[in-house]
Amino acid sequence: MVGKSGQFKLLASRRFLPLFLTQFFGALNDNLFKNALLVIIVSASIATVEPGNTNILVNLAAGLFILPFFLFSAISGQLADKYEKSKIIRTIKFAEILIMLTGFLALWLQSLWLLFTVLFFMGVQSTFFGPVKYSIIPQHLTQSELVAGNAQVGMGTFVAILIGTIMGSLMGGSENAIWLVGIAVVTVAAIGWFSSWGIPVAEAKATDLKVDWNVPRISWQLVQLAMEKQPVFLAILGISWFWMLGASYLTQMPNFTVTVLHGTPGVIALILCAFTVGVACGSLLCDRLSGHRVEIGLVPLGSLGLSAFGIDLYFAAHSYGGVEGFSTLGFFAQPGSLRVLFDIAMIGLSGGLYIVPLYAMVQARTEDSKRARVIASNNILNALFMVLASLMGIVLLGVAGFSIPDLFLTVALMNIAIAVFIFLQVPEFTMRFLVWLLSHSIYRVKHQGLEHIPNKGGAMIVCNHVSYVDALLLAGAVRRPIRFIMFKPIYEIPVLNFIFRTGGAIPICSRKHDEQGYERAMDEIAAGLEQGHLLCIFPEGKLTQDGNIDEFKPGIEKILSRTPVPVIPMALQGLWGSFFSHRDGVFKQPFRPQWRNINILAEASVLPEQVTAPILQEKVTNLRGNKA
């Protein structure tokens, strides 16, 4: 664990640690029992299992675990919104102990039907836990902690899946499988229940909600509820697509290792470990790259990685030159093995970058009273997409005669199509990606005083205007979406126009040149402030030509006289002399892809009745100081 300023500081907090441990041991138990049961079935350790029926039983087991997500997600989401969440979690975890005790009994009796019943009820308790887990996070964490919390939950889940898969496989294949597995699952369930008692109270957000027990009707209603906000629904589709893609890789990875890589069970564990560690690292990296904020600009980056490394895995598999009979360590000596391992790890890492911002976006943009139900609709779609992954594997591998590398190539190419569809429907993903790329490539951006910007409600930012990328840098630093009021010729610059338009920028020109356009802009500004938007204006009206701050125009006074809101003075330092500034002529400085130190500063807001253009100019000038 790192110091208090590190991203793992949440693990030292009672607001988060008990929940993290509870979900970790829950995921561990699910995978431990499920994989142990699969090994027991395959090895025919239970007398009632006939060798010829193993494939049917394995697929039946997978289906029974997923089925509850279809049947009970809608109900679980309603209950999570209606009742206090920490009590629900303790009830679910106590039920897990009873289920695991029944599982121990089923193993001892060697009753296959009872084992399958236990597996089904494990899926039921996981179904009821999911909406509570993801809806309680925003109640206990601040907005700035949301990405870190989701990243660590994602990391913990995949590590638990890996440990559970390995433990279950080893225990299920041992001589004392019944006792080892039975004692392990009951113990882990008890630890999870004990951890749940540390979770703080999370009050219900929809106590008046009337629970609808009609599963088909309420399931469809929950999907419609998620569709009320298009960006949220498309984020849910993106999450579900990831689970479909991940299921395709994880399901086929053991067979891929044996048939293509000629690996032993130890190599299977190594490959699964690479994928899981990749997801965990990607999840944690997400918080660092996003600057502890919900940064959906990382989603296109993750999607690009999923396709790029998925396509390369296809070619890596075809160029792999390993032969049979090598040990786990011997795999590293096989020609092309490191490339395969690297691609698999990077697919996992890209997946972490892709899915964590989407989960955080769904949480942040869903109302408290609806959040659990929206997450329940996400679980329904996740289960549907995972079933589709199985069907796709059956059709492509069994009917169409594809090889496993062919299947991996297909899902990588499908990912491109899915990404293009989502990003065209919600251009904000692409816009945020371009902003993130700019602020993390040629510039090293630091900021100070941004806590003065209110979290909600109408407000104005005023700032000095140095370069053509001022708006992008401010948008990348400030947590709230900003609508920029900008000089129309700048607004119309190609490429930048897409970003400004997507972000709801308001183009404006002088009343002299276009009186009707000026009035339209003023009306749109007033409407935006009344609706609680955060707007930003560069009162100089143009880019500085000499690095000095020009006279602030009185337009800001006219805006505030019509719609009084607080005004936050901000200043940019370090952009004068850059490629995008007017020093020696715009775009005439050599473009060097190197870090340039930029500072973004803000100070306490000014009340609207105290605002004049000269006062704001003085504040911004003092804030900027001598660092143009």
XYZ file of C-alpha atoms in Angstrom:
628
model
C 0.000 0.000 0.000
C 1.242 3.438 -0.846
C 1.016 6.615 1.146
C -2.087 8.647 1.789
C -1.671 10.500 -1.472
C -1.500 7.320 -3.551
C -4.381 5.733 -5.383
C -4.520 2.845 -2.873
C -5.442 5.205 -0.019
C -9.056 4.012 -0.340
C -7.989 0.603 0.946
C -7.189 2.276 4.257
C -10.688 3.722 4.498
C -13.664 2.057 6.159
C -15.801 3.645 3.449
C -14.229 1.273 0.914
C -12.096 -1.542 2.367
C -14.939 -3.710 3.795
C -16.827 -3.509 0.484
C -13.654 -4.328 -1.457
C -12.983 -7.403 0.699
C -16.608 -8.521 0.537
C -16.742 -8.414 -3.249
C -13.253 -9.956 -3.531
C -14.142 -13.022 -1.465
C -17.498 -13.300 -3.229
C -15.888 -13.415 -6.670
C -13.222 -15.789 -5.341
C -15.863 -18.202 -4.022
C -17.948 -18.120 -7.211
C -14.990 -19.118 -9.342
C -13.505 -21.547 -6.843
C -16.706 -23.587 -6.598
C -17.605 -23.321 -10.290
C -14.183 -24.413 -11.563
C -13.832 -27.156 -8.960
C -17.208 -28.515 -10.046
C -16.191 -28.416 -13.723
C -12.983 -30.342 -12.977
C -14.915 -32.869 -10.889
C -17.366 -33.361 -13.760
C -14.656 -33.666 -16.415
C -12.626 -36.117 -14.304
C -15.805 -38.108 -13.505
C -15.046 -37.966 -9.777
C -18.789 -38.269 -9.127
C -20.082 -41.746 -9.778
C -23.279 -40.546 -11.477
C -21.339 -38.691 -14.204
C -21.017 -40.671 -17.419
C -17.881 -39.784 -19.473
C -19.909 -39.260 -22.643
C -22.036 -36.570 -21.009
C -19.260 -34.274 -19.774
C -19.544 -31.651 -22.563
C -23.297 -31.367 -21.999
C -22.853 -31.071 -18.237
C -20.077 -28.453 -18.536
C -22.252 -26.224 -20.747
C -25.267 -26.851 -18.493
C -23.226 -25.724 -15.479
C -22.182 -22.506 -17.268
C -25.779 -21.844 -18.280
C -27.171 -22.435 -14.780
C -24.768 -19.856 -13.327
C -25.746 -17.186 -15.897
C -29.516 -17.923 -15.870
C -30.246 -16.033 -12.595
C -28.945 -12.809 -14.153
C -31.823 -13.021 -16.629
C -34.382 -14.063 -14.024
C -33.588 -11.854 -11.033
C -31.544 -8.802 -12.094
C -34.656 -6.656 -12.450
C -35.881 -7.575 -8.952
C -32.438 -7.152 -7.397
C -32.117 -3.649 -8.837
C -35.472 -2.593 -7.381
C -34.631 -3.949 -3.931
C -31.230 -2.215 -3.964
C -32.894 1.162 -4.632
C -35.703 0.601 -2.129
C -33.801 -0.704 0.940
C -30.669 0.187 2.909
C -27.746 -1.349 1.027
C -25.331 -2.520 3.743
C -28.088 -4.657 5.305
C -28.878 -6.177 1.899
C -25.213 -7.090 1.449
C -25.014 -8.779 4.865
C -28.152 -10.771 4.077
C -26.721 -11.864 0.715
C -23.410 -12.907 2.258
C -25.155 -14.887 5.031
C -27.171 -16.647 2.331
C -23.848 -17.489 0.638
C -22.729 -19.368 3.774
C -25.936 -21.450 3.708
C -25.520 -22.107 -0.016
C -21.909 -23.234 0.467
C -22.861 -25.514 3.363
C -25.390 -27.103 1.025
C -22.635 -27.374 -1.584
C -20.409 -29.186 0.926
C -23.284 -31.590 1.619
C -23.843 -32.129 -2.111
C -20.163 -32.974 -2.600
C -20.211 -35.396 0.310
C -23.389 -37.070 -1.024
C -21.974 -36.947 -4.590
C -25.360 -35.633 -5.712
C -25.015 -34.048 -9.130
C -28.488 -32.505 -9.176
C -27.907 -30.904 -5.771
C -24.517 -29.544 -6.925
C -26.182 -27.962 -9.941
C -28.874 -26.519 -7.672
C -26.146 -24.971 -5.500
C -24.460 -23.537 -8.608
C -27.769 -21.955 -9.649
C -28.238 -20.341 -6.232
C -24.669 -19.053 -6.330
C -25.662 -17.264 -9.499
C -28.737 -15.945 -7.682
C -26.721 -14.429 -4.829
C -24.248 -12.921 -7.324
C -27.200 -11.432 -9.214
C -28.518 -9.733 -6.080
C -25.047 -8.523 -5.043
C -24.120 -6.816 -8.336
C -26.531 -3.818 -8.315
C -25.906 -3.175 -4.610
C -22.130 -3.279 -5.079
C -21.972 -0.770 -7.911
C -24.703 1.537 -6.599
C -23.222 1.797 -3.096
C -19.821 2.980 -4.370
C -20.989 6.515 -5.333
C -22.738 6.847 -1.951
C -19.530 6.254 0.011
C -16.943 7.810 -2.322
C -16.535 11.345 -3.614
C -16.622 12.181 -7.309
C -12.824 12.400 -7.377
C -12.560 8.905 -5.826
C -15.063 7.239 -8.142
C -12.584 6.095 -10.816
C -10.092 4.827 -8.222
C -12.859 2.907 -6.446
C -14.092 1.274 -9.652
C -10.523 0.567 -10.743
C -9.740 -1.261 -7.522
C -13.026 -3.169 -7.561
C -12.283 -4.225 -11.154
C -8.725 -5.168 -10.256
C -9.884 -7.120 -7.202
C -12.576 -8.942 -9.156
C -10.235 -10.176 -11.861
C -7.555 -11.178 -9.363
C -10.229 -13.091 -7.424
C -11.361 -14.756 -10.664
C -7.780 -15.829 -11.371
C -7.136 -17.140 -7.854
C -10.511 -18.872 -7.741
C -9.948 -20.486 -11.141
C -6.522 -21.829 -10.153
C -7.588 -22.943 -6.658
C -10.780 -24.549 -7.950
C -8.944 -26.405 -10.703
C -6.247 -27.699 -8.334
C -8.641 -28.651 -5.537
C -11.156 -30.219 -7.896
C -8.480 -32.493 -9.352
C -6.994 -33.568 -6.014
C -7.601 -36.875 -4.245
C -9.430 -35.206 -1.350
C -11.461 -32.878 -3.596
C -14.703 -33.190 -1.622
C -13.203 -32.116 1.714
C -10.809 -29.528 0.304
C -13.421 -27.794 -1.845
C -16.153 -28.032 0.787
C -14.081 -26.565 3.603
C -12.606 -23.874 1.321
C -15.919 -22.529 -0.018
C -17.568 -22.432 3.414
C -14.521 -20.676 4.905
C -14.340 -18.080 2.133
C -18.093 -17.427 2.432
C -17.703 -16.880 6.189
C -14.825 -14.435 5.654
C -16.924 -12.522 3.122
C -19.858 -12.324 5.548
C -17.555 -11.133 8.342
C -16.100 -8.434 6.024
C -19.602 -7.203 5.130
C -20.251 -6.093 8.738
C -17.729 -3.291 8.274
C -19.605 -1.685 5.364
C -21.091 1.676 6.459
C -24.804 2.352 6.194
C -25.976 3.475 2.733
C -29.492 4.825 2.963
C -32.170 3.838 0.456
C -32.776 6.354 -2.338
C -36.241 5.226 -3.474
C -38.131 4.136 -0.366
C -41.497 4.736 -2.052
C -40.672 2.395 -4.929
C -43.222 -0.405 -5.364
C -41.421 -3.625 -6.282
C -42.755 -5.244 -9.453
C -42.332 -9.041 -9.352
C -43.312 -9.548 -13.005
C -39.831 -10.384 -14.321
C -40.352 -9.986 -18.109
C -42.242 -6.719 -17.699
C -39.894 -5.105 -15.183
C -36.798 -6.317 -17.072
C -37.962 -4.488 -20.180
C -38.891 -1.444 -18.087
C -35.390 -1.352 -16.579
C -33.803 -1.482 -20.024
C -36.077 1.426 -21.010
C -35.010 3.240 -17.827
C -31.366 2.885 -18.871
C -32.265 4.178 -22.343
C -33.558 7.492 -20.951
C -30.023 8.886 -21.231
C -28.416 7.835 -24.495
C -24.779 8.204 -23.315
C -25.511 6.025 -20.258
C -27.246 3.337 -22.313
C -24.442 3.255 -24.876
C -21.931 2.999 -22.022
C -23.898 -0.032 -20.784
C -23.793 -1.534 -24.277
C -20.032 -0.925 -24.289
C -19.670 -2.718 -20.928
C -21.774 -5.645 -22.153
C -19.735 -5.848 -25.334
C -16.550 -6.056 -23.249
C -17.970 -8.986 -21.266
C -18.876 -10.690 -24.538
C -15.369 -10.118 -25.855
C -13.788 -11.169 -22.555
C -15.927 -14.305 -22.403
C -14.830 -15.186 -25.932
C -11.167 -14.974 -24.922
C -11.445 -16.663 -21.527
C -13.647 -19.505 -22.769
C -11.361 -20.382 -25.654
C -8.024 -19.653 -23.963
C -7.498 -23.154 -22.439
C -8.197 -24.872 -25.764
C -6.095 -22.252 -27.587
C -3.183 -23.006 -25.244
C -3.430 -26.765 -25.781
C -4.171 -26.929 -29.535
C -2.273 -23.893 -30.858
C 0.493 -23.311 -28.315
C 0.888 -27.040 -27.447
C 0.986 -26.035 -23.784
C 0.413 -27.978 -20.567
C -2.086 -27.053 -17.807
C 0.671 -24.935 -16.282
C 0.844 -22.865 -19.469
C -2.947 -22.463 -19.375
C -2.588 -20.934 -15.900
C 0.224 -18.687 -17.190
C -1.887 -17.429 -20.115
C -4.912 -16.773 -17.895
C -2.631 -15.029 -15.404
C -1.268 -12.734 -18.138
C -4.787 -11.752 -19.191
C -6.007 -11.184 -15.631
C -2.933 -9.253 -14.506
C -3.318 -7.147 -17.657
C -6.909 -6.243 -16.747
C -5.890 -5.464 -13.170
C -3.012 -3.222 -14.307
C -5.231 -1.480 -16.873
C -7.858 -0.819 -14.205
C -5.314 0.732 -11.843
C -3.590 2.660 -14.637
C -6.955 4.158 -15.479
C -7.072 6.180 -12.279
C -3.582 7.586 -12.858
C -4.152 8.471 -16.518
C -7.525 10.060 -15.811
C -6.202 12.352 -13.065
C -8.651 10.855 -10.512
C -11.709 11.874 -12.538
C -14.318 10.177 -14.696
C -12.397 10.441 -17.981
C -14.322 8.765 -20.790
C -11.579 9.868 -23.172
C -9.732 6.686 -22.150
C -12.478 4.488 -23.627
C -11.379 4.990 -27.279
C -7.775 4.335 -26.185
C -8.803 1.045 -24.573
C -10.952 0.093 -27.557
C -8.061 0.775 -29.930
C -5.830 -1.491 -27.840
C -8.408 -4.302 -27.773
C -8.524 -4.381 -31.558
C -4.833 -3.727 -32.261
C -3.528 -6.431 -29.910
C -6.364 -8.792 -30.832
C -5.397 -8.568 -34.491
C -1.721 -9.010 -33.648
C -2.558 -12.089 -31.555
C -3.952 -13.699 -34.717
C -0.673 -13.158 -36.572
C 1.386 -14.075 -33.490
C -0.461 -17.399 -33.236
C 0.265 -18.188 -36.893
C 3.965 -17.365 -36.524
C 4.332 -19.276 -33.242
C 6.878 -22.074 -33.555
C 6.524 -24.026 -30.316
C 6.513 -27.835 -30.169
C 4.906 -30.227 -27.693
C 6.508 -31.493 -24.523
C 7.907 -28.339 -22.911
C 7.458 -27.300 -19.272
C 5.758 -24.145 -18.072
C 9.087 -22.315 -17.896
C 10.054 -23.891 -21.207
C 7.199 -21.975 -22.856
C 9.287 -18.795 -22.677
C 11.954 -20.444 -24.852
C 9.507 -21.286 -27.657
C 9.767 -19.112 -30.806
C 7.109 -16.397 -30.698
C 5.915 -17.190 -27.172
C 6.730 -13.769 -25.715
C 4.797 -12.028 -28.479
C 1.719 -14.163 -27.763
C 2.004 -13.553 -24.023
C 2.498 -9.810 -24.560
C -0.561 -9.546 -26.818
C -2.746 -11.374 -24.308
C -1.534 -9.180 -21.426
C -2.107 -6.013 -23.489
C -5.609 -7.140 -24.458
C -6.306 -7.399 -20.738
C -4.716 -4.013 -20.014
C -6.702 -2.376 -22.814
C -9.844 -3.951 -21.386
C -9.150 -2.343 -18.011
C -8.721 1.079 -19.636
C -11.935 0.483 -21.577
C -14.343 -0.753 -18.908
C -13.479 1.227 -15.750
C -14.421 4.675 -17.182
C -17.654 3.186 -18.548
C -18.702 1.852 -15.142
C -17.783 5.186 -13.525
C -19.731 7.069 -16.213
C -22.877 4.989 -15.594
C -22.604 5.636 -11.844
C -21.842 9.345 -12.147
C -24.562 10.158 -14.693
C -27.411 8.147 -13.179
C -29.702 9.613 -10.532
C -29.262 8.207 -7.017
C -32.835 6.939 -6.909
C -32.433 4.976 -10.170
C -28.805 3.874 -10.048
C -29.248 0.298 -8.785
C -31.999 -0.414 -11.312
C -29.904 0.944 -14.165
C -27.000 -1.262 -13.032
C -29.436 -4.198 -12.875
C -30.339 -3.558 -16.529
C -26.606 -3.597 -17.242
C -26.389 -7.053 -15.622
C -29.261 -8.310 -17.782
C -27.504 -7.151 -20.943
C -24.137 -8.489 -19.706
C -25.662 -11.944 -19.293
C -27.288 -11.724 -22.732
C -24.020 -10.754 -24.402
C -22.126 -13.545 -22.613
C -24.666 -16.072 -23.921
C -24.172 -14.566 -27.388
C -20.426 -15.102 -26.957
C -21.052 -18.805 -26.341
C -23.375 -19.051 -29.330
C -20.870 -17.224 -31.525
C -18.145 -19.659 -30.438
C -20.370 -22.632 -31.241
C -21.339 -21.276 -34.673
C -17.892 -20.075 -35.778
C -15.824 -22.923 -34.348
C -18.320 -25.762 -34.788
C -20.369 -24.868 -37.852
C -18.236 -22.450 -39.869
C -15.013 -24.359 -39.178
C -13.025 -21.362 -37.886
C -9.849 -21.925 -35.915
C -9.498 -20.283 -32.500
C -7.104 -17.610 -33.878
C -9.737 -16.929 -36.575
C -12.296 -16.366 -33.805
C -9.945 -13.976 -32.002
C -9.440 -12.018 -35.239
C -13.198 -11.877 -35.792
C -13.970 -10.400 -32.367
C -11.110 -7.889 -32.759
C -12.578 -6.689 -36.068
C -16.105 -6.681 -34.625
C -14.788 -4.481 -31.815
C -13.816 -1.838 -34.385
C -17.363 -1.815 -35.769
C -18.915 -1.609 -32.288
C -16.550 1.211 -31.285
C -17.285 3.231 -34.437
C -21.036 2.856 -33.831
C -20.859 3.982 -30.194
C -18.447 6.856 -30.836
C -20.555 8.152 -33.735
C -23.678 8.036 -31.584
C -21.935 9.813 -28.682
C -19.145 12.014 -30.143
C -18.269 13.050 -26.574
C -16.120 9.896 -26.304
C -13.997 10.969 -29.275
C -13.922 14.603 -28.173
C -12.713 13.667 -24.692
C -10.108 11.330 -26.189
C -8.659 14.134 -28.345
C -8.616 16.478 -25.342
C -6.929 13.826 -23.190
C -4.400 13.066 -25.941
C -3.440 16.722 -26.301
C -3.056 17.293 -22.563
C -0.964 14.119 -22.168
C 1.265 14.314 -25.256
C 2.933 17.645 -26.041
C 1.976 19.348 -22.769
C 2.584 18.547 -19.119
C -0.373 20.222 -17.445
C -0.466 21.179 -13.776
C -3.329 22.979 -12.086
C -3.995 24.829 -8.876
C -7.137 26.205 -7.266
C -9.651 24.265 -9.371
C -11.601 23.493 -6.185
C -12.993 27.039 -6.512
C -15.085 25.904 -9.481
C -18.550 24.902 -8.161
C -19.587 21.269 -8.679
C -23.014 22.256 -10.002
C -25.114 25.281 -10.900
C -24.637 28.029 -13.448
C -21.257 29.770 -13.356
C -18.820 31.627 -15.623
C -15.091 31.164 -16.087
C -13.002 34.047 -17.431
C -9.466 33.379 -18.648
C -6.650 34.915 -20.654
C -6.430 33.790 -24.298
C -3.000 32.670 -25.490
C -3.363 29.882 -28.060
C -5.736 27.939 -30.253
C -5.794 25.048 -27.769
C -6.691 27.047 -24.640
C -10.220 25.670 -24.609
C -9.019 22.065 -24.968
C -6.572 22.396 -22.084
C -9.184 23.955 -19.821
C -11.705 21.250 -20.769
C -9.139 18.598 -19.914
C -8.364 20.094 -16.491
C -11.799 21.047 -15.164
C -13.960 18.177 -13.868
C -17.269 19.649 -15.027
C -18.128 19.854 -18.721
C -17.451 23.407 -19.958
C -19.337 25.192 -22.717
C -17.003 27.721 -24.322
C -18.019 31.090 -25.715
C -15.524 31.601 -28.483
C -14.669 33.791 -31.434
C -16.458 32.344 -34.437
C -13.366 32.014 -36.730
C -11.647 29.884 -34.043
C -14.805 27.818 -33.572
C -14.797 27.019 -37.307
C -11.204 25.662 -37.483
C -11.295 22.103 -38.947
C -10.887 19.229 -36.436
C -11.128 21.679 -33.522
C -14.631 22.521 -34.755
C -15.692 18.910 -34.156
C -14.461 19.104 -30.561
C -16.015 22.523 -29.893
C -19.338 21.554 -31.501
C -19.501 18.289 -29.577
C -18.802 20.139 -26.332
C -21.670 22.587 -26.951
C -19.459 25.634 -27.578
C -21.212 28.892 -28.434
C -19.672 30.795 -31.384
C -19.919 34.577 -31.167
C -18.768 37.546 -33.224
C -19.040 41.298 -32.793
C -22.419 42.981 -33.105
C -20.951 45.116 -35.898
C -20.255 42.120 -38.157
C -23.402 40.091 -37.448
C -26.014 41.591 -35.147
C -28.432 38.663 -35.450
C -25.655 36.131 -34.783
C -24.567 38.157 -31.759
C -28.106 38.198 -30.310
C -28.524 34.476 -30.928
C -25.286 33.818 -29.044
C -26.370 36.013 -26.109
C -29.702 34.164 -25.907
C -27.921 30.809 -25.936
C -25.509 31.983 -23.210
C -28.393 33.094 -20.978
C -30.248 29.817 -21.543
C -27.140 27.790 -20.699
C -26.529 29.639 -17.424
C -30.201 29.325 -16.438
C -29.987 25.565 -17.040
C -27.039 25.319 -14.636
C -24.228 24.949 -17.190
C -20.620 26.006 -16.640
C -19.572 28.490 -19.333
C -16.174 29.948 -20.156
C -15.388 33.171 -21.995
C -12.092 34.734 -23.082
C -12.946 38.433 -22.466
C -10.020 39.712 -24.575
C -12.054 38.657 -27.610
C -8.975 37.424 -29.502
C -5.644 35.691 -29.057
C -2.839 37.777 -27.607
C -0.384 38.973 -30.256
C 2.481 39.828 -27.913
C 2.042 37.590 -24.861
C 0.447 40.351 -22.781
C -3.151 40.272 -21.586
C -5.263 42.583 -23.740
C -8.106 44.743 -22.496
C -11.160 42.766 -21.303
C -14.276 43.642 -23.314
C -17.466 44.636 -21.432
C -19.447 41.730 -22.925
C -19.052 39.790 -19.677
C -20.892 42.577 -17.847
C -23.806 42.354 -20.303
C -23.998 38.578 -19.807
C -24.120 38.888 -16.013
C -26.619 41.741 -16.016
C -29.026 39.392 -17.801
C -28.148 36.194 -15.882
C -26.266 36.825 -12.600
C -23.966 33.920 -11.708
C -20.602 33.585 -9.887
C -17.488 34.278 -11.984
C -14.278 32.286 -11.498
C -11.043 34.017 -12.672
C -8.561 31.607 -14.263
C -5.171 32.000 -15.922
C -3.005 30.011 -18.328
C 0.780 30.027 -17.945
C 3.424 28.678 -20.321
C 1.575 28.652 -23.657
C 3.112 31.794 -25.157
C 5.762 30.735 -27.659
C 4.184 27.346 -28.283
C 3.262 26.086 -31.748
C -0.374 27.136 -31.289
C 0.356 30.712 -30.150
C 0.920 33.889 -32.203
C 4.558 34.405 -31.273
C 6.449 35.080 -34.555
C 3.253 34.150 -36.435
C 0.748 31.439 -35.651
C 1.854 27.854 -36.448
C 5.320 29.171 -37.401
C 7.133 27.947 -34.323
C 8.587 24.496 -34.905
C 6.248 21.733 -33.705
C 8.142 19.559 -31.240
C 6.372 16.554 -29.703
C 7.919 17.149 -26.294
C 6.540 17.968 -22.850
C 5.857 21.667 -22.325
C 5.025 22.753 -18.784
C 1.616 24.423 -18.618
C -0.026 25.785 -15.476
C -3.774 26.311 -15.102
C -4.663 28.492 -12.117
C -7.970 29.510 -10.562
C -9.008 31.649 -7.603
C -12.150 32.230 -5.571
C -15.258 33.268 -7.485
C -16.431 36.876 -7.744
C -20.068 37.713 -6.997
C -21.942 38.944 -10.081
C -22.800 42.326 -8.538
C -19.061 42.970 -7.989
C -18.025 42.136 -11.554
C -16.608 44.678 -13.985
C -14.340 43.962 -16.929
C -11.381 45.920 -15.399
C -11.694 44.069 -12.056
C -11.665 40.684 -13.802
C -8.718 41.736 -15.978
C -6.742 42.728 -12.884
C -7.494 39.425 -11.164
C -6.529 37.311 -14.179
C -3.360 39.388 -14.732
C -2.279 38.971 -11.110
C -3.087 35.279 -11.234
C -0.983 34.748 -14.347
C 1.925 36.834 -13.091
C 4.988 37.110 -15.354
C 4.717 33.601 -16.822
C 3.094 34.120 -20.203
